[in-house]
PDB file of C-alpha atoms in Angstrom:
ATOM      1  CA  MET A   1     -15.180  67.286 -67.989  1.00 51.00           C
ATOM      2  CA  GLY A   2     -12.171  65.285 -66.037  1.00 56.00           C
ATOM      3  CA  LYS A   3     -11.710  62.121 -65.513  1.00 58.00           C
ATOM      4  CA  PRO A   4     -12.607  61.043 -61.773  1.00 58.00           C
ATOM      5  CA  LYS A   5      -9.240  60.283 -59.770  1.00 58.00           C
ATOM      6  CA  PRO A   6      -8.826  56.437 -59.043  1.00 56.00           C
ATOM      7  CA  HIS A   7      -9.566  55.479 -55.483  1.00 55.00           C
ATOM      8  CA  HIS A   8      -6.708  53.730 -53.998  1.00 54.00           C
ATOM      9  CA  ASN A   9      -7.404  51.494 -50.561  1.00 57.00           C
ATOM     10  CA  LYS A  10      -4.676  52.458 -48.084  1.00 56.00           C
ATOM     11  CA  PRO A  11      -2.887  49.789 -46.594  1.00 54.00           C
ATOM     12  CA  PRO A  12      -4.345  49.120 -42.534  1.00 55.00           C
ATOM     13  CA  SER A  13      -1.739  50.913 -40.169  1.00 59.00           C
ATOM     14  CA  GLY A  14       0.829  49.448 -37.864  1.00 61.00           C
ATOM     15  CA  ARG A  15      -1.993  50.848 -34.857  1.00 69.00           C
ATOM     16  CA  THR A  16      -4.300  48.516 -36.580  1.00 76.00           C
ATOM     17  CA  ASN A  17      -2.633  45.164 -36.929  1.00 77.00           C
ATOM     18  CA  LEU A  18      -1.321  45.380 -33.081  1.00 77.00           C
ATOM     19  CA  ALA A  19      -4.746  45.846 -31.988  1.00 76.00           C
ATOM     20  CA  SER A  20      -5.866  42.983 -34.076  1.00 78.00           C
ATOM     21  CA  CYS A  21      -2.586  41.315 -32.622  1.00 84.00           C
ATOM     22  CA  ILE A  22      -4.009  41.997 -28.754  1.00 81.00           C
ATOM     23  CA  LEU A  23      -7.633  41.202 -29.346  1.00 80.00           C
ATOM     24  CA  ALA A  24      -6.733  37.446 -30.686  1.00 78.00           C
ATOM     25  CA  THR A  25      -4.073  37.407 -27.960  1.00 82.00           C
ATOM     26  CA  ILE A  26      -6.607  38.463 -24.979  1.00 81.00           C
ATOM     27  CA  PHE A  27      -9.347  35.789 -26.767  1.00 76.00           C
ATOM     28  CA  LEU A  28      -6.984  33.124 -26.693  1.00 80.00           C
ATOM     29  CA  ILE A  29      -6.334  33.504 -23.237  1.00 80.00           C
ATOM     30  CA  PHE A  30      -9.779  33.904 -22.107  1.00 72.00           C
ATOM     31  CA  VAL A  31     -10.213  29.827 -23.944  1.00 73.00           C
ATOM     32  CA  ILE A  32      -7.255  28.769 -22.261  1.00 74.00           C
ATOM     33  CA  ILE A  33      -8.621  30.155 -18.535  1.00 69.00           C
ATOM     34  CA  VAL A  34     -11.896  28.516 -19.332  1.00 66.00           C
ATOM     35  CA  ILE A  35     -10.219  25.135 -21.168  1.00 62.00           C
ATOM     36  CA  LEU A  36      -8.372  25.249 -17.591  1.00 61.00           C
ATOM     37  CA  ILE A  37     -11.932  25.869 -14.982  1.00 61.00           C
ATOM     38  CA  VAL A  38     -13.454  22.653 -17.487  1.00 59.00           C
ATOM     39  CA  TYR A  39     -10.279  20.412 -16.737  1.00 60.00           C
ATOM     40  CA  PHE A  40     -10.321  20.559 -13.291  1.00 56.00           C
ATOM     41  CA  THR A  41     -13.687  21.334 -12.561  1.00 60.00           C
ATOM     42  CA  LEU A  42     -15.154  18.502 -14.330  1.00 55.00           C
ATOM     43  CA  PHE A  43     -12.377  16.170 -15.789  1.00 62.00           C
ATOM     44  CA  LYS A  44      -9.194  15.922 -13.278  1.00 76.00           C
ATOM     45  CA  PRO A  45      -8.444  12.876 -12.694  1.00 79.00           C
ATOM     46  CA  LYS A  46      -9.464  11.052  -9.409  1.00 84.00           C
ATOM     47  CA  ASP A  47      -7.963   8.068  -7.416  1.00 87.00           C
ATOM     48  CA  VAL A  48     -10.176   5.389  -7.258  1.00 91.00           C
ATOM     49  CA  ASN A  49     -12.018   4.762  -4.327  1.00 94.00           C
ATOM     50  CA  LEU A  50     -11.729   1.034  -2.478  1.00 95.00           C
ATOM     51  CA  THR A  51     -14.356  -0.253  -0.084  1.00 96.00           C
ATOM     52  CA  VAL A  52     -13.805  -3.524   1.857  1.00 97.00           C
ATOM     53  CA  ASN A  53     -17.122  -4.677   2.173  1.00 97.00           C
ATOM     54  CA  SER A  54     -16.146  -8.298   3.690  1.00 96.00           C
ATOM     55  CA  ILE A  55     -13.368 -10.902   4.746  1.00 97.00           C
ATOM     56  CA  GLN A  56     -13.924 -14.390   5.213  1.00 96.00           C
ATOM     57  CA  LEU A  57     -12.425 -17.408   5.760  1.00 96.00           C
ATOM     58  CA  PRO A  58     -14.199 -20.469   4.285  1.00 95.00           C
ATOM     59  CA  THR A  59     -11.546 -23.012   5.272  1.00 95.00           C
ATOM     60  CA  PHE A  60      -9.598 -23.182   8.356  1.00 95.00           C
ATOM     61  CA  SER A  61      -7.706 -25.956  10.398  1.00 93.00           C
ATOM     62  CA  LEU A  62      -5.018 -25.374  13.438  1.00 91.00           C
ATOM     63  CA  ALA A  63      -2.620 -28.415  13.667  1.00 90.00           C
ATOM     64  CA  ASN A  64       0.526 -28.508  16.533  1.00 88.00           C
ATOM     65  CA  GLY A  65       1.539 -24.823  16.401  1.00 87.00           C
ATOM     66  CA  THR A  66       0.393 -24.400  12.999  1.00 92.00           C
ATOM     67  CA  VAL A  67      -1.984 -22.879  10.953  1.00 94.00           C
ATOM     68  CA  ASN A  68      -4.188 -23.265   7.215  1.00 94.00           C
ATOM     69  CA  PHE A  69      -6.830 -21.476   5.444  1.00 96.00           C
ATOM     70  CA  THR A  70      -8.216 -20.033   2.435  1.00 96.00           C
ATOM     71  CA  PHE A  71      -8.905 -16.444   2.810  1.00 97.00           C
ATOM     72  CA  SER A  72     -11.251 -14.270   0.795  1.00 97.00           C
ATOM     73  CA  GLN A  73     -11.578 -10.436   0.268  1.00 97.00           C
ATOM     74  CA  TYR A  74     -15.009  -9.012  -1.723  1.00 97.00           C
ATOM     75  CA  VAL A  75     -14.656  -4.893  -2.251  1.00 97.00           C
ATOM     76  CA  THR A  76     -16.557  -2.855  -4.625  1.00 96.00           C
ATOM     77  CA  VAL A  77     -14.193  -0.392  -6.913  1.00 96.00           C
ATOM     78  CA  LEU A  78     -15.506   2.910  -7.552  1.00 95.00           C
ATOM     79  CA  ASN A  79     -14.106   5.027 -10.245  1.00 93.00           C
ATOM     80  CA  PRO A  80     -15.282   8.988  -9.601  1.00 91.00           C
ATOM     81  CA  ASN A  81     -13.950   9.548 -12.831  1.00 89.00           C
ATOM     82  CA  ARG A  82     -15.552  11.146 -16.367  1.00 84.00           C
ATOM     83  CA  GLY A  83     -12.994   9.209 -18.192  1.00 85.00           C
ATOM     84  CA  VAL A  84     -12.807   4.959 -18.171  1.00 90.00           C
ATOM     85  CA  PHE A  85     -10.456   3.500 -15.776  1.00 92.00           C
ATOM     86  CA  THR A  86      -8.047   0.974 -17.184  1.00 93.00           C
ATOM     87  CA  HIS A  87      -6.658  -1.363 -14.326  1.00 93.00           C
ATOM     88  CA  TYR A  88      -3.730  -3.452 -15.085  1.00 91.00           C
ATOM     89  CA  ASP A  89      -1.394  -3.739 -11.722  1.00 82.00           C
ATOM     90  CA  SER A  90      -3.348  -4.726  -8.899  1.00 91.00           C
ATOM     91  CA  SER A  91      -2.300  -6.897  -6.155  1.00 95.00           C
ATOM     92  CA  LEU A  92      -3.669  -8.020  -2.820  1.00 96.00           C
ATOM     93  CA  GLN A  93      -0.859  -9.430  -0.462  1.00 96.00           C
ATOM     94  CA  LEU A  94      -1.551 -11.643   3.073  1.00 97.00           C
ATOM     95  CA  LEU A  95       0.914 -10.701   6.266  1.00 96.00           C
ATOM     96  CA  TYR A  96       1.012 -12.113   9.138  1.00 95.00           C
ATOM     97  CA  ALA A  97       3.484 -11.217  11.613  1.00 91.00           C
ATOM     98  CA  ALA A  98       5.321  -8.829   8.893  1.00 90.00           C
ATOM     99  CA  SER A  99       5.937 -11.534   6.876  1.00 93.00           C
ATOM    100  CA  GLN A 100       3.823 -11.899   3.510  1.00 95.00           C
ATOM    101  CA  VAL A 101       1.872 -15.377   3.550  1.00 94.00           C
ATOM    102  CA  GLY A 102      -0.376 -14.958   0.967  1.00 94.00           C
ATOM    103  CA  PHE A 103      -0.108 -13.276  -2.417  1.00 95.00           C
ATOM    104  CA  MET A 104      -2.585 -13.040  -5.397  1.00 95.00           C
ATOM    105  CA  PHE A 105      -2.301 -10.840  -9.185  1.00 94.00           C
ATOM    106  CA  ILE A 106      -5.450  -9.085  -9.918  1.00 92.00           C
ATOM    107  CA  PRO A 107      -6.498  -9.567 -13.543  1.00 92.00           C
ATOM    108  CA  ALA A 108      -6.888  -6.247 -15.502  1.00 93.00           C
ATOM    109  CA  GLY A 109      -9.639  -4.858 -16.763  1.00 93.00           C
ATOM    110  CA  GLU A 110     -11.759  -1.958 -16.957  1.00 94.00           C
ATOM    111  CA  ILE A 111     -14.446   0.097 -15.291  1.00 94.00           C
ATOM    112  CA  ALA A 112     -17.041   2.856 -17.492  1.00 93.00           C
ATOM    113  CA  ALA A 113     -16.716   6.382 -15.874  1.00 90.00           C
ATOM    114  CA  GLY A 114     -19.073   7.049 -12.697  1.00 90.00           C
ATOM    115  CA  LYS A 115     -19.487   3.629 -12.040  1.00 94.00           C
ATOM    116  CA  SER A 116     -18.979   1.064  -9.431  1.00 96.00           C
ATOM    117  CA  GLN A 117     -18.057  -3.041  -9.754  1.00 95.00           C
ATOM    118  CA  TYR A 118     -17.542  -5.663  -7.257  1.00 95.00           C
ATOM    119  CA  MET A 119     -14.644  -7.936  -7.070  1.00 94.00           C
ATOM    120  CA  ALA A 120     -13.804 -10.824  -4.794  1.00 94.00           C
ATOM    121  CA  ALA A 121     -10.557 -12.308  -4.361  1.00 94.00           C
ATOM    122  CA  THR A 122     -10.155 -15.864  -2.934  1.00 95.00           C
ATOM    123  CA  PHE A 123      -7.178 -17.594  -2.648  1.00 94.00           C
ATOM    124  CA  SER A 124      -5.437 -20.477  -0.169  1.00 94.00           C
ATOM    125  CA  VAL A 125      -2.985 -19.780   2.196  1.00 93.00           C
ATOM    126  CA  GLN A 126      -0.164 -21.948   2.429  1.00 88.00           C
ATOM    127  CA  SER A 127       0.510 -23.434   6.284  1.00 93.00           C
ATOM    128  CA  PHE A 128       2.437 -21.505   8.338  1.00 93.00           C
ATOM    129  CA  PRO A 129       3.622 -21.645  12.256  1.00 92.00           C
ATOM    130  CA  LEU A 130       1.777 -18.711  14.871  1.00 87.00           C
ATOM    131  CA  SER A 131       3.817 -16.703  16.110  1.00 76.00           C
ATOM    132  CA  VAL A 132       4.297 -15.695  19.930  1.00 62.00           C
ATOM    133  CA  ASN A 133       5.344 -12.234  19.823  1.00 57.00           C
ATOM    134  CA  GLN A 134       1.788 -11.689  17.304  1.00 54.00           C
ATOM    135  CA  PRO A 135       0.046  -8.722  19.059  1.00 47.00           C
ATOM    136  CA  LEU A 136      -2.630 -10.692  19.202  1.00 43.00           C
ATOM    137  CA  ASN A 137      -2.169 -14.571  19.108  1.00 41.00           C
ATOM    138  CA  VAL A 138      -2.420 -17.783  21.342  1.00 37.00           C
ATOM    139  CA  GLY A 139      -2.692 -17.495  24.970  1.00 37.00           C
ATOM    140  CA  PRO A 140      -5.524 -15.492  27.116  1.00 37.00           C
ATOM    141  CA  PRO A 141      -8.712 -14.107  24.897  1.00 39.00           C
ATOM    142  CA  THR A 142      -8.098 -10.638  24.234  1.00 41.00           C
ATOM    143  CA  VAL A 143     -11.602 -10.059  22.418  1.00 41.00           C
ATOM    144  CA  THR A 144     -14.957  -9.459  23.224  1.00 42.00           C
ATOM    145  CA  ASP A 145     -17.752  -9.644  20.725  1.00 42.00           C
ATOM    146  CA  GLY A 146     -18.354  -5.948  21.430  1.00 43.00           C
ATOM    147  CA  LEU A 147     -21.676  -6.127  22.509  1.00 41.00           C
ATOM    148  CA  SER A 148     -21.746  -8.055  26.271  1.00 40.00           C
ATOM    149  CA  GLY A 149     -18.077  -7.741  26.975  1.00 41.00           C
ATOM    150  CA  PHE A 150     -18.566 -11.688  26.739  1.00 40.00           C
ATOM    151  CA  ARG A 151     -14.949 -13.541  25.692  1.00 40.00           C
ATOM    152  CA  VAL A 152     -14.431 -15.022  22.227  1.00 46.00           C
ATOM    153  CA  GLY A 153     -11.548 -16.793  23.014  1.00 57.00           C
ATOM    154  CA  PRO A 154      -7.206 -16.915  21.666  1.00 87.00           C
ATOM    155  CA  THR A 155      -7.145 -14.673  18.268  1.00 90.00           C
ATOM    156  CA  MET A 156      -4.250 -14.009  15.741  1.00 92.00           C
ATOM    157  CA  GLU A 157      -4.399 -11.283  13.125  1.00 95.00           C
ATOM    158  CA  ILE A 158      -3.392 -10.677  10.044  1.00 96.00           C
ATOM    159  CA  GLU A 159      -2.874  -7.728   7.366  1.00 97.00           C
ATOM    160  CA  SER A 160      -4.322  -7.513   3.893  1.00 97.00           C
ATOM    161  CA  ARG A 161      -2.854  -5.347   1.405  1.00 97.00           C
ATOM    162  CA  LEU A 162      -4.762  -4.547  -1.934  1.00 96.00           C
ATOM    163  CA  GLU A 163      -3.332  -2.340  -4.277  1.00 95.00           C
ATOM    164  CA  MET A 164      -4.389  -1.027  -7.791  1.00 94.00           C
ATOM    165  CA  ALA A 165      -3.379   0.861 -10.379  1.00 93.00           C
ATOM    166  CA  GLY A 166      -4.031   2.232 -13.820  1.00 92.00           C
ATOM    167  CA  ARG A 167      -5.019   4.908 -15.882  1.00 91.00           C
ATOM    168  CA  VAL A 168      -8.114   6.861 -17.000  1.00 90.00           C
ATOM    169  CA  ARG A 169      -8.003   8.883 -20.075  1.00 81.00           C
ATOM    170  CA  VAL A 170      -9.012  11.985 -20.113  1.00 73.00           C
ATOM    171  CA  LEU A 171     -11.480  13.610 -23.535  1.00 65.00           C
ATOM    172  CA  HIS A 172      -9.844  10.603 -25.655  1.00 64.00           C
ATOM    173  CA  LEU A 173      -6.258  12.261 -25.440  1.00 67.00           C
ATOM    174  CA  PHE A 174      -4.989  12.544 -22.488  1.00 71.00           C
ATOM    175  CA  SER A 175      -4.081   9.327 -19.834  1.00 79.00           C
ATOM    176  CA  HIS A 176      -3.345   9.975 -15.979  1.00 84.00           C
ATOM    177  CA  HIS A 177      -1.868   7.183 -13.767  1.00 88.00           C
ATOM    178  CA  VAL A 178      -4.070   6.659 -11.050  1.00 88.00           C
ATOM    179  CA  GLU A 179      -3.871   4.025  -7.902  1.00 87.00           C
ATOM    180  CA  ALA A 180      -5.556   3.454  -4.957  1.00 91.00           C
ATOM    181  CA  SER A 181      -4.932   1.296  -1.681  1.00 94.00           C
ATOM    182  CA  ALA A 182      -6.741  -0.427   1.154  1.00 96.00           C
ATOM    183  CA  ASP A 183      -4.836  -2.026   4.128  1.00 97.00           C
ATOM    184  CA  CYS A 184      -6.988  -3.860   6.383  1.00 97.00           C
ATOM    185  CA  ARG A 185      -6.279  -5.660  10.164  1.00 96.00           C
ATOM    186  CA  VAL A 186      -8.474  -8.710  10.739  1.00 96.00           C
ATOM    187  CA  ALA A 187      -8.978 -10.339  13.809  1.00 96.00           C
ATOM    188  CA  ILE A 188      -9.643 -13.751  13.620  1.00 95.00           C
ATOM    189  CA  SER A 189     -10.718 -16.669  16.217  1.00 94.00           C
ATOM    190  CA  VAL A 190      -7.845 -19.629  15.858  1.00 91.00           C
ATOM    191  CA  SER A 191     -10.673 -21.580  17.914  1.00 89.00           C
ATOM    192  CA  ASP A 192     -12.789 -21.808  14.320  1.00 91.00           C
ATOM    193  CA  GLY A 193     -11.292 -19.800  12.239  1.00 93.00           C
ATOM    194  CA  SER A 194     -14.556 -17.045  11.988  1.00 94.00           C
ATOM    195  CA  VAL A 195     -13.203 -13.374  11.573  1.00 95.00           C
ATOM    196  CA  LEU A 196     -13.913 -11.338  14.280  1.00 95.00           C
ATOM    197  CA  GLY A 197     -13.640  -7.896  13.075  1.00 94.00           C
ATOM    198  CA  PHE A 198     -11.572  -6.132  10.630  1.00 95.00           C
ATOM    199  CA  HIS A 199     -10.699  -2.183  10.374  1.00 95.00           C
ATOM    200  CA  CYS A 200      -9.395  -0.493   7.173  1.00 96.00           C
ATOM    201  CA  GLU A 201      -7.555   2.365   5.799  1.00 91.00           C
TER     202      GLU A 201
END
C-alpha cells in the first residue's frame, strides 16, 4: 500500500493579491469620504456671532466745543462650533470723524461649544473737540425720535469697531483660526449724551 502524497498549500496567486489591494483601497477611500462628510457637516469651524445688545454713555460732558464721556458696549458672543472657542486677540475701538478717540483690549478667555457669553466693555474717552465736518454735528437738529417726528436736538456720531479673534480646536486634534467683527454707527444727543440709536454690521 503506497504512502499518500503530502499536500502542499499553493502560494496565493498574483490575482488574489491584486484583488485584496483593490478592496482595501476602495474601503479606505470610503472611510475617508465618510470622515470628510462628517467633518464638513458637523465639525467645520465657523466664525463666532457677535450681537451688540446695548450702547450707553454713563457720563457725558460738553464744554467749549470739547466733549468728554464714558463709553459702554454690551455684547452677546455666540460660539456655534462643536469645540471650545479660545479668544486671545480682541479689541474695541472707538472712532470720531475717522480718528481714534478710544481703545480697549478685551481679555483672553474661552466660550464653550454651542454656548453664548455676555460681555460688557466700559472705558473713559479722553476729551476731544467736536468736528464741524461731522455728518451729524452741532447745528440744526436733524434726528427725530422715530415715532412722532419730534426733533430731539443737535447730535454727533461715533463709530465703534469690535473685533474678536481666536481659535477653535476640532476633535481635540485640529486647531482653526476664527474671527468676527461688529461695526456700529452710534447717534448721540450732545445735550445730555443720550444714545438716540445705533446700527451695526
